[in-house]
Coordinates of C-alpha atoms in Angstrom, one line a residue:
Chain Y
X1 CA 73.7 118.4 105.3
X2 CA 77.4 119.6 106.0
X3 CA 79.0 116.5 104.6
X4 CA 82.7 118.3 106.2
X5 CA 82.6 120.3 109.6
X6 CA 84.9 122.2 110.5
X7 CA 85.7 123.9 113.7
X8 CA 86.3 126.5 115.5
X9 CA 84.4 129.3 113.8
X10 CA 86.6 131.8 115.3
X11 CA 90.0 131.9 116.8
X12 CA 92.7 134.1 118.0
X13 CA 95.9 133.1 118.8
X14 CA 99.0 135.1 120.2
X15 CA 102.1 135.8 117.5
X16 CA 104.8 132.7 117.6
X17 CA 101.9 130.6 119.1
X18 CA 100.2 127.0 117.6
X19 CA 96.8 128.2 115.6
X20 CA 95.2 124.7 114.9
X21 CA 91.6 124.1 112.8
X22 CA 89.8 120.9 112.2
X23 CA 88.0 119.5 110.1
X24 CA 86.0 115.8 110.2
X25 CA 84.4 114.6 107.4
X26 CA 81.8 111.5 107.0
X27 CA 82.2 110.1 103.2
X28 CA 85.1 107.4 102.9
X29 CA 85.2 107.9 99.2
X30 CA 86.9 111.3 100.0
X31 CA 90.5 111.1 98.8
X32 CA 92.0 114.7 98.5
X33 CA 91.6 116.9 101.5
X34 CA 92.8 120.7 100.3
X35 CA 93.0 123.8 102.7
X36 CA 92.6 127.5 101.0
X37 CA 93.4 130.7 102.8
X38 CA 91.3 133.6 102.0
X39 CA 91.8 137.2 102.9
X40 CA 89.6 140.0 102.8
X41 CA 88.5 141.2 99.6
X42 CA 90.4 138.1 97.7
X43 CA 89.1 134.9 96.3
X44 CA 90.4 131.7 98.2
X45 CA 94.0 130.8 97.5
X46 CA 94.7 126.8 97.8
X47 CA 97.6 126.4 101.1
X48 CA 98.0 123.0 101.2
X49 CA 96.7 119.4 100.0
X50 CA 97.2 116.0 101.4
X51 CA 96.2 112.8 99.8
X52 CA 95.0 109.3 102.5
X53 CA 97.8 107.7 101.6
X54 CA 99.7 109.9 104.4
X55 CA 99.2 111.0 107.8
X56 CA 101.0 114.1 107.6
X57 CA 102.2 116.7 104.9
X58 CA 104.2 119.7 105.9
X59 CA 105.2 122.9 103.5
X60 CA 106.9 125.7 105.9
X61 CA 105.2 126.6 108.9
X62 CA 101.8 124.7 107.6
X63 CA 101.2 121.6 108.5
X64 CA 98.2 119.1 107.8
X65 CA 97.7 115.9 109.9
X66 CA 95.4 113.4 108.5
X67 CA 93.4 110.2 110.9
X68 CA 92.1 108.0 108.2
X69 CA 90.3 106.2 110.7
X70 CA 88.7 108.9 113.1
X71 CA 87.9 110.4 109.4
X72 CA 89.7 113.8 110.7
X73 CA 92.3 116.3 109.5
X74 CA 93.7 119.3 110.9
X75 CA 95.8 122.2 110.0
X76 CA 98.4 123.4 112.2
X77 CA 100.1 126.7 111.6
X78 CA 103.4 127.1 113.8
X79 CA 105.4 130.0 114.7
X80 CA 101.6 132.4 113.8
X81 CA 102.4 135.8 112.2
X82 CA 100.0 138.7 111.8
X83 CA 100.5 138.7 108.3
X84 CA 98.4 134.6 108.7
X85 CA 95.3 136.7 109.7
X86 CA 92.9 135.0 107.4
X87 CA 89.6 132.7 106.7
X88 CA 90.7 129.0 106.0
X89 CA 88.7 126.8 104.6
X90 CA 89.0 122.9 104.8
X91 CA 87.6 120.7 101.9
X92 CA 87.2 117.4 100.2
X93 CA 86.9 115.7 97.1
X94 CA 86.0 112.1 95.8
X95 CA 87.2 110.9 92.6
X96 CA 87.4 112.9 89.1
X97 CA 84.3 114.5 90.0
X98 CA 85.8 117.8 90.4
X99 CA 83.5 118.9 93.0
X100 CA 85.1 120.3 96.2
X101 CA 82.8 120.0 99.7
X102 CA 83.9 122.9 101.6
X103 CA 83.6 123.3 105.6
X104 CA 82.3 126.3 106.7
X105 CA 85.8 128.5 107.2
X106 CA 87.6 129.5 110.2
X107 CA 88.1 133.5 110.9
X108 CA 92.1 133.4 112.1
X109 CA 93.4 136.4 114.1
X110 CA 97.2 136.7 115.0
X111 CA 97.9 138.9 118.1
X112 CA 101.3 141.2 117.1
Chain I
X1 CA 98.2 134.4 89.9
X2 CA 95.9 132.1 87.8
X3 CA 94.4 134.4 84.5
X4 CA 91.1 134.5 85.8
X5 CA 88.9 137.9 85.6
X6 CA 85.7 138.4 86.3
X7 CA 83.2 141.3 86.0
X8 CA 82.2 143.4 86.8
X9 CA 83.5 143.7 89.9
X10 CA 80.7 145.4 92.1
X11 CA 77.1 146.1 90.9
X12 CA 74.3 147.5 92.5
X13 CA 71.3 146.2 90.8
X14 CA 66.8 146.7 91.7
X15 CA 65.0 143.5 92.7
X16 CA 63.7 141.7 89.6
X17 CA 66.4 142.9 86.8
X18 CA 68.0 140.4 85.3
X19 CA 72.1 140.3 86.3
X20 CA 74.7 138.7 84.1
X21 CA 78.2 138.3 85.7
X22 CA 81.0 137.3 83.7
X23 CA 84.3 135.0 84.1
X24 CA 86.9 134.9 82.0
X25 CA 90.1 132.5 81.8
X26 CA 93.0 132.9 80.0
X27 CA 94.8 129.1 81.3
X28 CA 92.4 127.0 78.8
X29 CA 91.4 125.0 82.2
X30 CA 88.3 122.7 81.1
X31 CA 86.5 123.0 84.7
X32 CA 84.8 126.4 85.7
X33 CA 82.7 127.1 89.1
X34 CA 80.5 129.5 90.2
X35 CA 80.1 129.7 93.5
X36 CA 78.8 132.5 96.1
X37 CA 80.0 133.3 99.6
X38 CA 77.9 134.3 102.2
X39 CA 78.9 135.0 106.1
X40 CA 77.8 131.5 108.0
X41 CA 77.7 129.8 104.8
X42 CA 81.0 129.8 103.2
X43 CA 81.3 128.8 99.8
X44 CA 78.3 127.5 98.1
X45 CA 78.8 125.9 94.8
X46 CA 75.9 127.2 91.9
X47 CA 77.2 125.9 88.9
X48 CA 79.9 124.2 87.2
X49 CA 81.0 123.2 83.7
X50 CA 83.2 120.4 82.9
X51 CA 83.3 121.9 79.2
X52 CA 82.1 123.8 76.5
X53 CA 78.1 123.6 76.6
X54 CA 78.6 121.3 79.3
X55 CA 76.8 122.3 82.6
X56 CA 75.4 120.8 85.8
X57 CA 74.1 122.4 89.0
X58 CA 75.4 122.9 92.2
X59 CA 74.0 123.4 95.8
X60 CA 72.1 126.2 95.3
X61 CA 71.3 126.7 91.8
X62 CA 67.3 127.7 92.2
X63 CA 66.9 131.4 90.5
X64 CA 70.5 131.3 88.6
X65 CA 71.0 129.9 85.1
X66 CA 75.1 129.3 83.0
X67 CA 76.5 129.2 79.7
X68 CA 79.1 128.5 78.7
X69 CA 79.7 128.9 74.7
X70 CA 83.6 128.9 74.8
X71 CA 85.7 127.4 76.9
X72 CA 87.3 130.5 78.4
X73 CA 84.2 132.3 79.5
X74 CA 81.4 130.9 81.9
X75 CA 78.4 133.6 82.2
X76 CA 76.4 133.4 85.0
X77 CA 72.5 135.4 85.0
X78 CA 70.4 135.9 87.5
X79 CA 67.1 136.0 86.0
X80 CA 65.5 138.2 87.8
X81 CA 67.1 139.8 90.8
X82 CA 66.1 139.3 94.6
X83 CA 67.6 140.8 97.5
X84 CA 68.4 136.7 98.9
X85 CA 71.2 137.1 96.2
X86 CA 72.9 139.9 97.7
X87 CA 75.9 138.3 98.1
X88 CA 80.0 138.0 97.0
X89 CA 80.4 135.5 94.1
X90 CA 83.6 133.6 93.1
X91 CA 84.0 131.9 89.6
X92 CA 87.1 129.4 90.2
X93 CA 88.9 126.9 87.4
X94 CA 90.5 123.8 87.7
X95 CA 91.8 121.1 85.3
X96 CA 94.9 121.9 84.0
X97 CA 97.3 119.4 85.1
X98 CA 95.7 116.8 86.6
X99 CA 94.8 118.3 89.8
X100 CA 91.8 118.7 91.5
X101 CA 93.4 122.2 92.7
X102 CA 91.1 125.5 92.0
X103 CA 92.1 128.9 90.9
X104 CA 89.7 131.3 92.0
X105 CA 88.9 135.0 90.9
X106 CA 89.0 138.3 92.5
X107 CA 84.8 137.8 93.0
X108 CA 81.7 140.2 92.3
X109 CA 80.4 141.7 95.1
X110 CA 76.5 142.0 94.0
X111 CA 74.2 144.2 95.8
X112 CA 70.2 143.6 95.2
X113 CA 67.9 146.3 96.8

């Protein structure tokens, strides 16, 4: 049971264009909401975080926006660049358990 | 980059050897993972330790064992090889400061004929 979806699969988006990824999630003890980036051959690399108590946390051209209530939160990288050709991976965690629930990734491709 | 090594770093190994991979830390973080990653699957979680000799399973822990006798190393051994553990596996840390952030490894890309 995929206890956090995320979607799409695949996307390819056009340099200096919007990529955007979602991610819904069905616990309401979930309170930390992490994205990793992961390039080929590497081990994940942690992007950006955002805690409930915010709808929106930006660092640079990554953005996350979180609906508490529609139990949703996206990522939004403006201005794309080649060089953000990667797999990211949306995830959650509840407490001090220390456990991440990952979504399934999304395969990013960047048009030069 | 987070001290974390692991090895080796590729091994081709025969269906029903037994397969120990190794991850080593140099940040004296208290949590370790092992996880593998599979294409449609992402990143499953195997094991994890919370601290020395302390272990629980993850996800998809059926045919894979841990130990953990110090707190920078966590071993993970497949007991006997099958070709449904052909796969890439991560070990990752966390615990350092607070955060629930994790520091993952370079990964073992394990082949099983």
């Amino acid at each position: 049971q995929q206890q956090v979806k995320q979607s799409p699969q695949s996307l390819i988006v056009q340099k200096g264009g919007i990529s955007i990824i979602n991610c819904a999630y069905e616990n309401t003890a979930f309170d930390y909401f992490p994205w990793y980036q992961q390039f080929p051959g590497k081990g994940p690399a942690l992007l950006i975080a955002i805690r409930p108590d915010v709808s929106e946390k930006k660092e640079g051209r990554f953005t996350i926006s979180f609906n508490k209530s529609a139990k949703q939160f996206s990522l939004h990288i403006m201005d794309s660049q080649p060089g953000d050709s990667a797999t990211y991976f949306c995830a959650a965690n509840a407490g001090n358990n220390r456990k991440l629930i990952w979504g399934l990734g999304t395969s990013l491709a960047v048009n030069p | 980059d987070a001290g974390i090594t692991q090895s080796p770093r590729h091994k081709v190994t025969e269906t029903g050897t037994p397969v120990t991979l190794r991850c080593h830390q140099t940040e004296n973080h208290r949590y370790m993972y092992w996880y593998r990653q599979d294409p449609g699957h992402g990143l499953r979680l195997i094991h994890y330790s919370y601290g020395v000799k302390d272990t629980d399973k993850g996800e998809v822990s059926d045919g894979y064992s841990v130990s953990r006798s110090k707190t920078e190393d966590f071993l993970l051994t497949l007991e006997s090889a099958t070709s449904s553990q052909t796969s890439v596996y991560f070990c990752a840390i966390s615990g350092s400061s607070g955060t629930e952030t994790q520091y993952f490894g370079p990964g073992t890309r394990l082949l099983v004929l």
